[in-house]
PDB file of C-alpha atoms in Angstrom:
ATOM      1  CA  MET A   1     -31.936 176.287  -2.473  1.00 83.00           C
ATOM      2  CA  GLN A   2     -33.568 178.943  -5.651  1.00 92.00           C
ATOM      3  CA  GLU A   3     -34.888 182.397  -4.765  1.00 96.00           C
ATOM      4  CA  LYS A   4     -38.701 182.754  -5.957  1.00 97.00           C
ATOM      5  CA  LEU A   5     -39.380 184.821  -8.271  1.00 98.00           C
ATOM      6  CA  PHE A   6     -42.960 185.679 -10.088  1.00 98.00           C
ATOM      7  CA  VAL A   7     -43.216 186.800 -13.471  1.00 98.00           C
ATOM      8  CA  VAL A   8     -46.785 188.435 -13.091  1.00 98.00           C
ATOM      9  CA  LYS A   9     -48.015 189.515 -17.311  1.00 98.00           C
ATOM     10  CA  ILE A  10     -51.177 191.662 -17.133  1.00 97.00           C
ATOM     11  CA  GLY A  11     -53.336 192.990 -20.391  1.00 91.00           C
ATOM     12  CA  GLY A  12     -55.908 195.292 -21.607  1.00 84.00           C
ATOM     13  CA  ALA A  13     -58.829 195.307 -19.706  1.00 88.00           C
ATOM     14  CA  LEU A  14     -56.886 195.919 -16.515  1.00 94.00           C
ATOM     15  CA  ILE A  15     -54.755 198.852 -18.013  1.00 95.00           C
ATOM     16  CA  ASP A  16     -57.884 200.406 -19.147  1.00 93.00           C
ATOM     17  CA  ASP A  17     -59.439 200.111 -15.921  1.00 94.00           C
ATOM     18  CA  GLU A  18     -57.377 203.256 -14.258  1.00 95.00           C
ATOM     19  CA  GLU A  19     -58.998 201.833 -10.663  1.00 96.00           C
ATOM     20  CA  LEU A  20     -58.240 198.286 -10.844  1.00 96.00           C
ATOM     21  CA  LEU A  21     -55.062 198.783 -12.333  1.00 97.00           C
ATOM     22  CA  ASN A  22     -54.016 200.840  -8.904  1.00 97.00           C
ATOM     23  CA  GLU A  23     -55.546 198.291  -7.039  1.00 97.00           C
ATOM     24  CA  PHE A  24     -54.066 195.459  -8.965  1.00 98.00           C
ATOM     25  CA  LEU A  25     -50.354 197.534  -8.726  1.00 98.00           C
ATOM     26  CA  LYS A  26     -50.671 197.664  -4.880  1.00 98.00           C
ATOM     27  CA  GLN A  27     -51.128 194.065  -4.787  1.00 98.00           C
ATOM     28  CA  PHE A  28     -48.223 193.591  -6.961  1.00 98.00           C
ATOM     29  CA  SER A  29     -46.289 196.164  -4.795  1.00 98.00           C
ATOM     30  CA  GLU A  30     -46.703 194.000  -2.081  1.00 97.00           C
ATOM     31  CA  ILE A  31     -45.174 190.570  -2.837  1.00 97.00           C
ATOM     32  CA  LYS A  32     -42.333 190.017  -0.939  1.00 96.00           C
ATOM     33  CA  GLU A  33     -40.454 187.933  -3.736  1.00 97.00           C
ATOM     34  CA  LYS A  34     -38.192 189.011  -6.761  1.00 98.00           C
ATOM     35  CA  LYS A  35     -40.951 190.324  -9.443  1.00 98.00           C
ATOM     36  CA  ILE A  36     -41.252 191.173 -12.698  1.00 98.00           C
ATOM     37  CA  LEU A  37     -44.067 192.883 -14.442  1.00 98.00           C
ATOM     38  CA  VAL A  38     -44.715 192.489 -18.184  1.00 98.00           C
ATOM     39  CA  HIS A  39     -47.601 194.584 -19.991  1.00 98.00           C
ATOM     40  CA  GLY A  40     -49.550 194.367 -23.177  1.00 92.00           C
ATOM     41  CA  GLY A  41     -51.585 197.534 -24.382  1.00 89.00           C
ATOM     42  CA  GLY A  42     -54.781 197.617 -23.975  1.00 75.00           C
ATOM     43  CA  LYS A  43     -56.678 200.086 -26.720  1.00 86.00           C
ATOM     44  CA  LEU A  44     -55.156 203.306 -26.596  1.00 88.00           C
ATOM     45  CA  ALA A  45     -53.073 201.727 -29.117  1.00 90.00           C
ATOM     46  CA  THR A  46     -56.724 201.541 -30.740  1.00 89.00           C
ATOM     47  CA  THR A  47     -58.243 204.446 -30.301  1.00 91.00           C
ATOM     48  CA  LEU A  48     -54.796 206.806 -31.041  1.00 93.00           C
ATOM     49  CA  ALA A  49     -54.441 204.782 -34.562  1.00 93.00           C
ATOM     50  CA  ASP A  50     -58.372 205.761 -35.039  1.00 93.00           C
ATOM     51  CA  LYS A  51     -57.607 209.614 -34.247  1.00 95.00           C
ATOM     52  CA  LEU A  52     -54.787 209.443 -36.556  1.00 95.00           C
ATOM     53  CA  GLY A  53     -56.214 208.109 -39.405  1.00 95.00           C
ATOM     54  CA  VAL A  54     -54.054 205.179 -39.538  1.00 94.00           C
ATOM     55  CA  GLU A  55     -55.747 201.811 -40.418  1.00 90.00           C
ATOM     56  CA  GLN A  56     -55.362 198.824 -38.006  1.00 86.00           C
ATOM     57  CA  LYS A  57     -55.774 195.434 -39.781  1.00 85.00           C
ATOM     58  CA  MET A  58     -55.850 192.207 -37.805  1.00 80.00           C
ATOM     59  CA  ILE A  59     -55.724 188.941 -39.012  1.00 78.00           C
ATOM     60  CA  ASN A  60     -56.977 186.169 -36.452  1.00 69.00           C
ATOM     61  CA  GLY A  61     -56.869 188.143 -33.913  1.00 65.00           C
ATOM     62  CA  ARG A  62     -53.158 189.499 -34.715  1.00 73.00           C
ATOM     63  CA  ARG A  63     -52.590 193.028 -35.753  1.00 78.00           C
ATOM     64  CA  ILE A  64     -50.133 193.451 -38.751  1.00 90.00           C
ATOM     65  CA  THR A  65     -48.012 196.306 -37.724  1.00 95.00           C
ATOM     66  CA  ASP A  66     -46.832 198.524 -40.262  1.00 94.00           C
ATOM     67  CA  LYS A  67     -44.701 201.377 -40.107  1.00 96.00           C
ATOM     68  CA  ASP A  68     -47.313 203.732 -39.135  1.00 96.00           C
ATOM     69  CA  THR A  69     -48.514 201.334 -36.451  1.00 95.00           C
ATOM     70  CA  LEU A  70     -45.625 200.552 -35.342  1.00 96.00           C
ATOM     71  CA  ASP A  71     -44.313 204.047 -33.961  1.00 96.00           C
ATOM     72  CA  ILE A  72     -47.892 204.239 -32.379  1.00 96.00           C
ATOM     73  CA  VAL A  73     -47.511 201.096 -30.497  1.00 96.00           C
ATOM     74  CA  ALA A  74     -44.216 201.894 -29.417  1.00 97.00           C
ATOM     75  CA  MET A  75     -45.265 205.303 -27.953  1.00 96.00           C
ATOM     76  CA  VAL A  76     -48.277 203.683 -26.039  1.00 96.00           C
ATOM     77  CA  TYR A  77     -46.812 200.591 -25.152  1.00 97.00           C
ATOM     78  CA  ALA A  78     -43.209 201.491 -24.169  1.00 97.00           C
ATOM     79  CA  GLY A  79     -44.100 205.388 -23.568  1.00 97.00           C
ATOM     80  CA  GLY A  80     -47.176 206.150 -22.153  1.00 96.00           C
ATOM     81  CA  ILE A  81     -48.339 202.683 -20.493  1.00 97.00           C
ATOM     82  CA  ASN A  82     -45.616 201.444 -19.327  1.00 98.00           C
ATOM     83  CA  LYS A  83     -43.953 204.988 -17.285  1.00 98.00           C
ATOM     84  CA  ASN A  84     -47.480 205.607 -15.960  1.00 97.00           C
ATOM     85  CA  ILE A  85     -47.228 201.875 -14.644  1.00 98.00           C
ATOM     86  CA  VAL A  86     -43.541 202.369 -13.232  1.00 98.00           C
ATOM     87  CA  ALA A  87     -44.619 206.089 -12.251  1.00 98.00           C
ATOM     88  CA  LYS A  88     -47.667 204.159  -9.757  1.00 98.00           C
ATOM     89  CA  LEU A  89     -45.651 201.455  -8.623  1.00 98.00           C
ATOM     90  CA  GLN A  90     -42.659 204.564  -7.364  1.00 98.00           C
ATOM     91  CA  HIS A  91     -45.362 205.962  -5.749  1.00 98.00           C
ATOM     92  CA  LYS A  92     -46.547 202.381  -3.888  1.00 97.00           C
ATOM     93  CA  LYS A  93     -42.349 202.078  -3.097  1.00 97.00           C
ATOM     94  CA  CYS A  94     -41.957 200.013  -5.227  1.00 98.00           C
ATOM     95  CA  LYS A  95     -38.660 200.430  -7.200  1.00 98.00           C
ATOM     96  CA  ALA A  96     -39.683 199.492 -10.580  1.00 98.00           C
ATOM     97  CA  ILE A  97     -37.940 200.167 -13.896  1.00 98.00           C
ATOM     98  CA  GLY A  98     -39.313 200.448 -17.141  1.00 98.00           C
ATOM     99  CA  PHE A  99     -37.778 198.090 -20.243  1.00 98.00           C
ATOM    100  CA  SER A 100     -38.318 198.058 -23.989  1.00 98.00           C
ATOM    101  CA  GLY A 101     -36.520 194.658 -25.369  1.00 98.00           C
ATOM    102  CA  ALA A 102     -34.594 197.227 -27.061  1.00 98.00           C
ATOM    103  CA  ASP A 103     -33.029 198.987 -23.526  1.00 98.00           C
ATOM    104  CA  ALA A 104     -29.353 197.178 -22.951  1.00 98.00           C
ATOM    105  CA  ASN A 105     -30.624 194.538 -25.547  1.00 98.00           C
ATOM    106  CA  LEU A 106     -32.697 192.843 -23.357  1.00 98.00           C
ATOM    107  CA  ILE A 107     -34.882 190.924 -25.698  1.00 98.00           C
ATOM    108  CA  LYS A 108     -33.834 190.686 -28.810  1.00 98.00           C
ATOM    109  CA  ALA A 109     -36.669 189.468 -31.612  1.00 98.00           C
ATOM    110  CA  LYS A 110     -36.422 188.245 -35.611  1.00 97.00           C
ATOM    111  CA  LYS A 111     -39.076 189.049 -37.800  1.00 97.00           C
ATOM    112  CA  ARG A 112     -42.101 186.826 -37.728  1.00 95.00           C
ATOM    113  CA  GLU A 113     -41.587 184.937 -41.062  1.00 92.00           C
ATOM    114  CA  HIS A 114     -45.097 183.440 -42.230  1.00 89.00           C
ATOM    115  CA  ALA A 115     -45.711 181.634 -45.856  1.00 87.00           C
ATOM    116  CA  GLU A 116     -48.782 184.058 -46.485  1.00 88.00           C
ATOM    117  CA  ILE A 117     -48.721 186.515 -44.483  1.00 89.00           C
ATOM    118  CA  ASP A 118     -46.579 189.851 -44.127  1.00 92.00           C
ATOM    119  CA  PHE A 119     -47.204 190.537 -40.166  1.00 93.00           C
ATOM    120  CA  GLY A 120     -44.870 193.730 -40.866  1.00 96.00           C
ATOM    121  CA  PHE A 121     -43.235 194.830 -38.206  1.00 97.00           C
ATOM    122  CA  VAL A 122     -43.856 192.057 -35.655  1.00 96.00           C
ATOM    123  CA  GLY A 123     -40.952 190.287 -33.925  1.00 97.00           C
ATOM    124  CA  ASP A 124     -41.407 186.966 -32.458  1.00 97.00           C
ATOM    125  CA  ILE A 125     -38.729 185.112 -29.714  1.00 98.00           C
ATOM    126  CA  GLU A 126     -37.326 182.375 -27.906  1.00 95.00           C
ATOM    127  CA  LYS A 127     -35.611 181.394 -24.741  1.00 94.00           C
ATOM    128  CA  LYS A 128     -31.963 182.250 -26.007  1.00 96.00           C
ATOM    129  CA  SER A 129     -33.637 185.947 -27.205  1.00 96.00           C
ATOM    130  CA  VAL A 130     -33.611 187.492 -23.291  1.00 98.00           C
ATOM    131  CA  ASN A 131     -30.399 188.368 -21.872  1.00 98.00           C
ATOM    132  CA  LYS A 132     -30.695 186.829 -18.619  1.00 97.00           C
ATOM    133  CA  LYS A 133     -27.664 187.971 -16.714  1.00 97.00           C
ATOM    134  CA  LEU A 134     -28.144 191.437 -17.299  1.00 98.00           C
ATOM    135  CA  ILE A 135     -31.956 191.035 -16.105  1.00 98.00           C
ATOM    136  CA  SER A 136     -30.604 188.871 -12.927  1.00 98.00           C
ATOM    137  CA  LYS A 137     -28.276 191.870 -12.208  1.00 98.00           C
ATOM    138  CA  LEU A 138     -31.191 194.364 -12.154  1.00 98.00           C
ATOM    139  CA  ILE A 139     -33.137 192.393  -9.697  1.00 98.00           C
ATOM    140  CA  LYS A 140     -29.843 191.494  -7.121  1.00 97.00           C
ATOM    141  CA  LEU A 141     -30.066 195.765  -7.001  1.00 97.00           C
ATOM    142  CA  LYS A 142     -33.597 195.514  -5.701  1.00 97.00           C
ATOM    143  CA  LEU A 143     -35.168 196.472  -9.136  1.00 98.00           C
ATOM    144  CA  VAL A 144     -38.417 195.820 -10.450  1.00 98.00           C
ATOM    145  CA  PRO A 145     -38.425 195.443 -14.306  1.00 98.00           C
ATOM    146  CA  VAL A 146     -41.534 195.803 -16.125  1.00 98.00           C
ATOM    147  CA  PHE A 147     -41.781 195.369 -19.698  1.00 98.00           C
ATOM    148  CA  SER A 148     -43.991 196.761 -22.748  1.00 98.00           C
ATOM    149  CA  ALA A 149     -44.406 194.297 -25.444  1.00 97.00           C
ATOM    150  CA  ILE A 150     -41.596 195.796 -27.789  1.00 98.00           C
ATOM    151  CA  THR A 151     -38.887 194.261 -28.829  1.00 98.00           C
ATOM    152  CA  HIS A 152     -35.247 195.112 -31.428  1.00 98.00           C
ATOM    153  CA  ASP A 153     -33.335 193.019 -33.875  1.00 97.00           C
ATOM    154  CA  LYS A 154     -30.165 194.416 -33.309  1.00 97.00           C
ATOM    155  CA  LYS A 155     -30.347 196.024 -36.607  1.00 97.00           C
ATOM    156  CA  GLY A 156     -32.217 199.546 -35.766  1.00 97.00           C
ATOM    157  CA  ASN A 157     -35.365 198.578 -35.672  1.00 97.00           C
ATOM    158  CA  LEU A 158     -38.165 197.714 -33.483  1.00 98.00           C
ATOM    159  CA  PHE A 159     -40.911 195.142 -33.124  1.00 98.00           C
ATOM    160  CA  ASN A 160     -44.437 195.058 -31.487  1.00 97.00           C
ATOM    161  CA  THR A 161     -43.809 191.454 -29.784  1.00 97.00           C
ATOM    162  CA  ASN A 162     -46.745 188.888 -28.313  1.00 94.00           C
ATOM    163  CA  ALA A 163     -46.598 190.195 -24.413  1.00 96.00           C
ATOM    164  CA  ASP A 164     -47.614 186.819 -23.395  1.00 96.00           C
ATOM    165  CA  THR A 165     -44.967 185.206 -25.612  1.00 97.00           C
ATOM    166  CA  ILE A 166     -42.517 187.787 -23.757  1.00 98.00           C
ATOM    167  CA  ALA A 167     -43.890 187.115 -20.204  1.00 98.00           C
ATOM    168  CA  SER A 168     -43.333 182.875 -21.312  1.00 98.00           C
ATOM    169  CA  VAL A 169     -39.479 183.271 -22.266  1.00 98.00           C
ATOM    170  CA  ILE A 170     -38.574 185.561 -19.740  1.00 98.00           C
ATOM    171  CA  ALA A 171     -39.674 183.344 -17.299  1.00 98.00           C
ATOM    172  CA  GLN A 172     -38.136 180.064 -19.463  1.00 98.00           C
ATOM    173  CA  ALA A 173     -34.618 182.484 -19.339  1.00 98.00           C
ATOM    174  CA  LEU A 174     -34.979 183.005 -15.966  1.00 98.00           C
ATOM    175  CA  SER A 175     -35.481 179.655 -14.620  1.00 97.00           C
ATOM    176  CA  ALA A 176     -32.448 178.341 -14.455  1.00 93.00           C
ATOM    177  CA  LYS A 177     -31.635 180.886 -11.605  1.00 96.00           C
ATOM    178  CA  TYR A 178     -34.829 181.554  -9.929  1.00 98.00           C
ATOM    179  CA  ASP A 179     -37.696 179.444  -8.702  1.00 98.00           C
ATOM    180  CA  VAL A 180     -40.183 181.253 -11.461  1.00 98.00           C
ATOM    181  CA  GLU A 181     -44.068 180.966 -11.078  1.00 97.00           C
ATOM    182  CA  LEU A 182     -45.800 182.499 -14.024  1.00 98.00           C
ATOM    183  CA  LEU A 183     -49.179 184.708 -13.415  1.00 98.00           C
ATOM    184  CA  TYR A 184     -50.890 185.533 -16.148  1.00 97.00           C
ATOM    185  CA  CYS A 185     -53.699 187.945 -14.750  1.00 97.00           C
ATOM    186  CA  PHE A 186     -57.114 188.357 -16.946  1.00 94.00           C
ATOM    187  CA  ASP A 187     -60.727 189.393 -15.954  1.00 92.00           C
ATOM    188  CA  LYS A 188     -61.801 185.344 -16.007  1.00 92.00           C
ATOM    189  CA  GLU A 189     -61.310 183.423 -12.567  1.00 93.00           C
ATOM    190  CA  GLY A 190     -59.470 181.373 -14.599  1.00 94.00           C
ATOM    191  CA  VAL A 191     -59.792 179.016 -17.498  1.00 94.00           C
ATOM    192  CA  LEU A 192     -63.475 178.462 -17.858  1.00 91.00           C
ATOM    193  CA  GLU A 193     -64.812 175.736 -19.252  1.00 86.00           C
ATOM    194  CA  ASP A 194     -68.165 177.485 -20.181  1.00 84.00           C
ATOM    195  CA  VAL A 195     -66.958 180.864 -20.872  1.00 83.00           C
ATOM    196  CA  GLU A 196     -70.333 182.659 -19.353  1.00 85.00           C
ATOM    197  CA  ASN A 197     -69.953 180.917 -16.088  1.00 90.00           C
ATOM    198  CA  PRO A 198     -67.439 181.995 -13.655  1.00 88.00           C
ATOM    199  CA  GLU A 199     -68.006 179.257 -11.818  1.00 90.00           C
ATOM    200  CA  SER A 200     -66.630 176.673 -14.006  1.00 90.00           C
ATOM    201  CA  VAL A 201     -62.879 177.517 -13.653  1.00 93.00           C
ATOM    202  CA  ILE A 202     -60.616 174.273 -14.931  1.00 94.00           C
ATOM    203  CA  LYS A 203     -58.566 173.803 -11.830  1.00 94.00           C
ATOM    204  CA  ASN A 204     -55.658 171.969 -13.844  1.00 95.00           C
ATOM    205  CA  ILE A 205     -54.964 172.097 -17.681  1.00 96.00           C
ATOM    206  CA  SER A 206     -51.873 169.628 -18.728  1.00 95.00           C
ATOM    207  CA  GLU A 207     -51.086 169.484 -22.451  1.00 93.00           C
ATOM    208  CA  GLY A 208     -53.563 166.124 -23.924  1.00 93.00           C
ATOM    209  CA  GLU A 209     -56.281 167.823 -21.882  1.00 93.00           C
ATOM    210  CA  PHE A 210     -55.350 171.341 -24.121  1.00 94.00           C
ATOM    211  CA  SER A 211     -55.221 170.024 -26.807  1.00 92.00           C
ATOM    212  CA  VAL A 212     -58.623 167.891 -26.382  1.00 92.00           C
ATOM    213  CA  LEU A 213     -60.333 170.854 -25.203  1.00 90.00           C
ATOM    214  CA  LYS A 214     -58.929 172.956 -28.606  1.00 89.00           C
ATOM    215  CA  ASN A 215     -60.186 169.807 -30.713  1.00 89.00           C
ATOM    216  CA  GLU A 216     -64.131 170.298 -28.783  1.00 86.00           C
ATOM    217  CA  GLY A 217     -64.352 173.930 -29.347  1.00 84.00           C
ATOM    218  CA  LYS A 218     -65.002 174.677 -26.100  1.00 83.00           C
ATOM    219  CA  LEU A 219     -61.548 177.403 -25.333  1.00 85.00           C
ATOM    220  CA  HIS A 220     -62.438 180.617 -26.614  1.00 78.00           C
ATOM    221  CA  LYS A 221     -60.139 182.035 -29.077  1.00 74.00           C
ATOM    222  CA  GLY A 222     -58.560 184.523 -26.793  1.00 79.00           C
ATOM    223  CA  ILE A 223     -57.047 181.984 -24.186  1.00 89.00           C
ATOM    224  CA  LEU A 224     -55.778 180.264 -26.794  1.00 89.00           C
ATOM    225  CA  PRO A 225     -52.244 182.362 -26.797  1.00 89.00           C
ATOM    226  CA  LYS A 226     -51.984 182.400 -23.297  1.00 93.00           C
ATOM    227  CA  LEU A 227     -52.185 178.559 -23.001  1.00 95.00           C
ATOM    228  CA  GLU A 228     -50.108 178.364 -25.379  1.00 95.00           C
ATOM    229  CA  ASN A 229     -47.443 180.696 -23.806  1.00 97.00           C
ATOM    230  CA  ALA A 230     -48.024 178.999 -20.769  1.00 97.00           C
ATOM    231  CA  LEU A 231     -48.092 174.915 -21.971  1.00 97.00           C
ATOM    232  CA  GLY A 232     -44.216 176.345 -23.522  1.00 97.00           C
ATOM    233  CA  ALA A 233     -43.268 177.822 -20.034  1.00 98.00           C
ATOM    234  CA  ILE A 234     -44.378 174.811 -17.925  1.00 97.00           C
ATOM    235  CA  LYS A 235     -42.122 172.576 -20.503  1.00 96.00           C
ATOM    236  CA  ASN A 236     -39.029 174.703 -20.266  1.00 96.00           C
ATOM    237  CA  ASN A 237     -38.488 174.330 -16.584  1.00 95.00           C
ATOM    238  CA  VAL A 238     -41.067 176.871 -15.022  1.00 97.00           C
ATOM    239  CA  ASN A 239     -41.501 175.603 -11.847  1.00 97.00           C
ATOM    240  CA  LYS A 240     -45.676 176.918 -11.838  1.00 97.00           C
ATOM    241  CA  VAL A 241     -47.717 178.710 -13.578  1.00 97.00           C
ATOM    242  CA  PHE A 242     -51.150 179.569 -13.387  1.00 97.00           C
ATOM    243  CA  LEU A 243     -53.974 181.973 -15.017  1.00 97.00           C
ATOM    244  CA  ILE A 244     -56.097 184.030 -12.631  1.00 96.00           C
ATOM    245  CA  LYS A 245     -58.218 186.808 -12.418  1.00 95.00           C
ATOM    246  CA  GLU A 246     -56.481 190.098 -11.715  1.00 95.00           C
ATOM    247  CA  THR A 247     -58.174 190.737  -8.098  1.00 94.00           C
ATOM    248  CA  GLU A 248     -56.899 187.798  -7.070  1.00 95.00           C
ATOM    249  CA  LEU A 249     -53.294 188.041  -7.156  1.00 96.00           C
ATOM    250  CA  LYS A 250     -52.645 188.587  -3.306  1.00 95.00           C
ATOM    251  CA  ASN A 251     -54.962 186.232  -2.923  1.00 94.00           C
ATOM    252  CA  HIS A 252     -53.350 183.236  -4.661  1.00 95.00           C
ATOM    253  CA  ILE A 253     -49.678 184.593  -3.552  1.00 94.00           C
ATOM    254  CA  GLU A 254     -50.834 183.788  -0.058  1.00 92.00           C
ATOM    255  CA  ASN A 255     -52.886 180.769  -0.474  1.00 88.00           C
ATOM    256  CA  HIS A 256     -52.558 179.773  -4.305  1.00 81.00           C
ATOM    257  CA  HIS A 257     -56.355 178.754  -4.553  1.00 73.00           C
ATOM    258  CA  ALA A 258     -57.109 181.220  -7.351  1.00 79.00           C
ATOM    259  CA  GLY A 259     -57.929 180.302 -11.154  1.00 93.00           C
ATOM    260  CA  THR A 260     -55.902 177.386 -13.654  1.00 96.00           C
ATOM    261  CA  GLU A 261     -52.679 175.454 -12.921  1.00 96.00           C
ATOM    262  CA  ILE A 262     -50.759 174.234 -16.012  1.00 97.00           C
ATOM    263  CA  CYS A 263     -49.332 171.141 -15.374  1.00 94.00           C
ATOM    264  CA  LEU A 264     -47.129 168.681 -17.661  1.00 88.00           C
TER     265      LEU A 264
END
């Protein structure tokens, strides 16, 4: 029987709220099973870019990462945010260790190729990008890896990489060895049929249902990358995938009642 492994992803709204982050990390630290945390960047990178006078360009909600922006996101994501989370987890007696994808060649990326848009230093990854053997060794040492949204190409270049994708591909890569449950934690109760109504949680979404909801325009743009990555995970042997509210982590681990489950 495979050991249980939780891969948990958190995003900007939580990172930007110190009180909520502390409460979440308390719940995360209390997970008895093996676990990995993946985090995004919040507003800190944009705030620092504004202070430094570095213009931020977005296309369809995706950041164009030029060299100056790369320097900022690397400092903020792999530096300030990552080490802050690791320090808080240590305080909660959780043996966390912080990584970018460049550390020990844990996640190797390729520069994003697009026919019309140059996204700059943005890296795309897939299941084979992940050094699953080394991550497994870290877990065996009872360490808790904490990944920032920075990867590399093994040619000396860092890349800004979508944290939802990092969580998905780590879960996929480790699913051969562990019973993996992937949890996307964000500021909604789950996937909502009506974004203004927290009671309108869709309890289960399959690939077919996702296509219908997307085509009918019922899904908020911000949820699409999470759902696409969640579906990618469930189609690549990740045992369970949920989208849940950040404050419901403990309740979900204990009762499996929270949020939206992604199904085949």
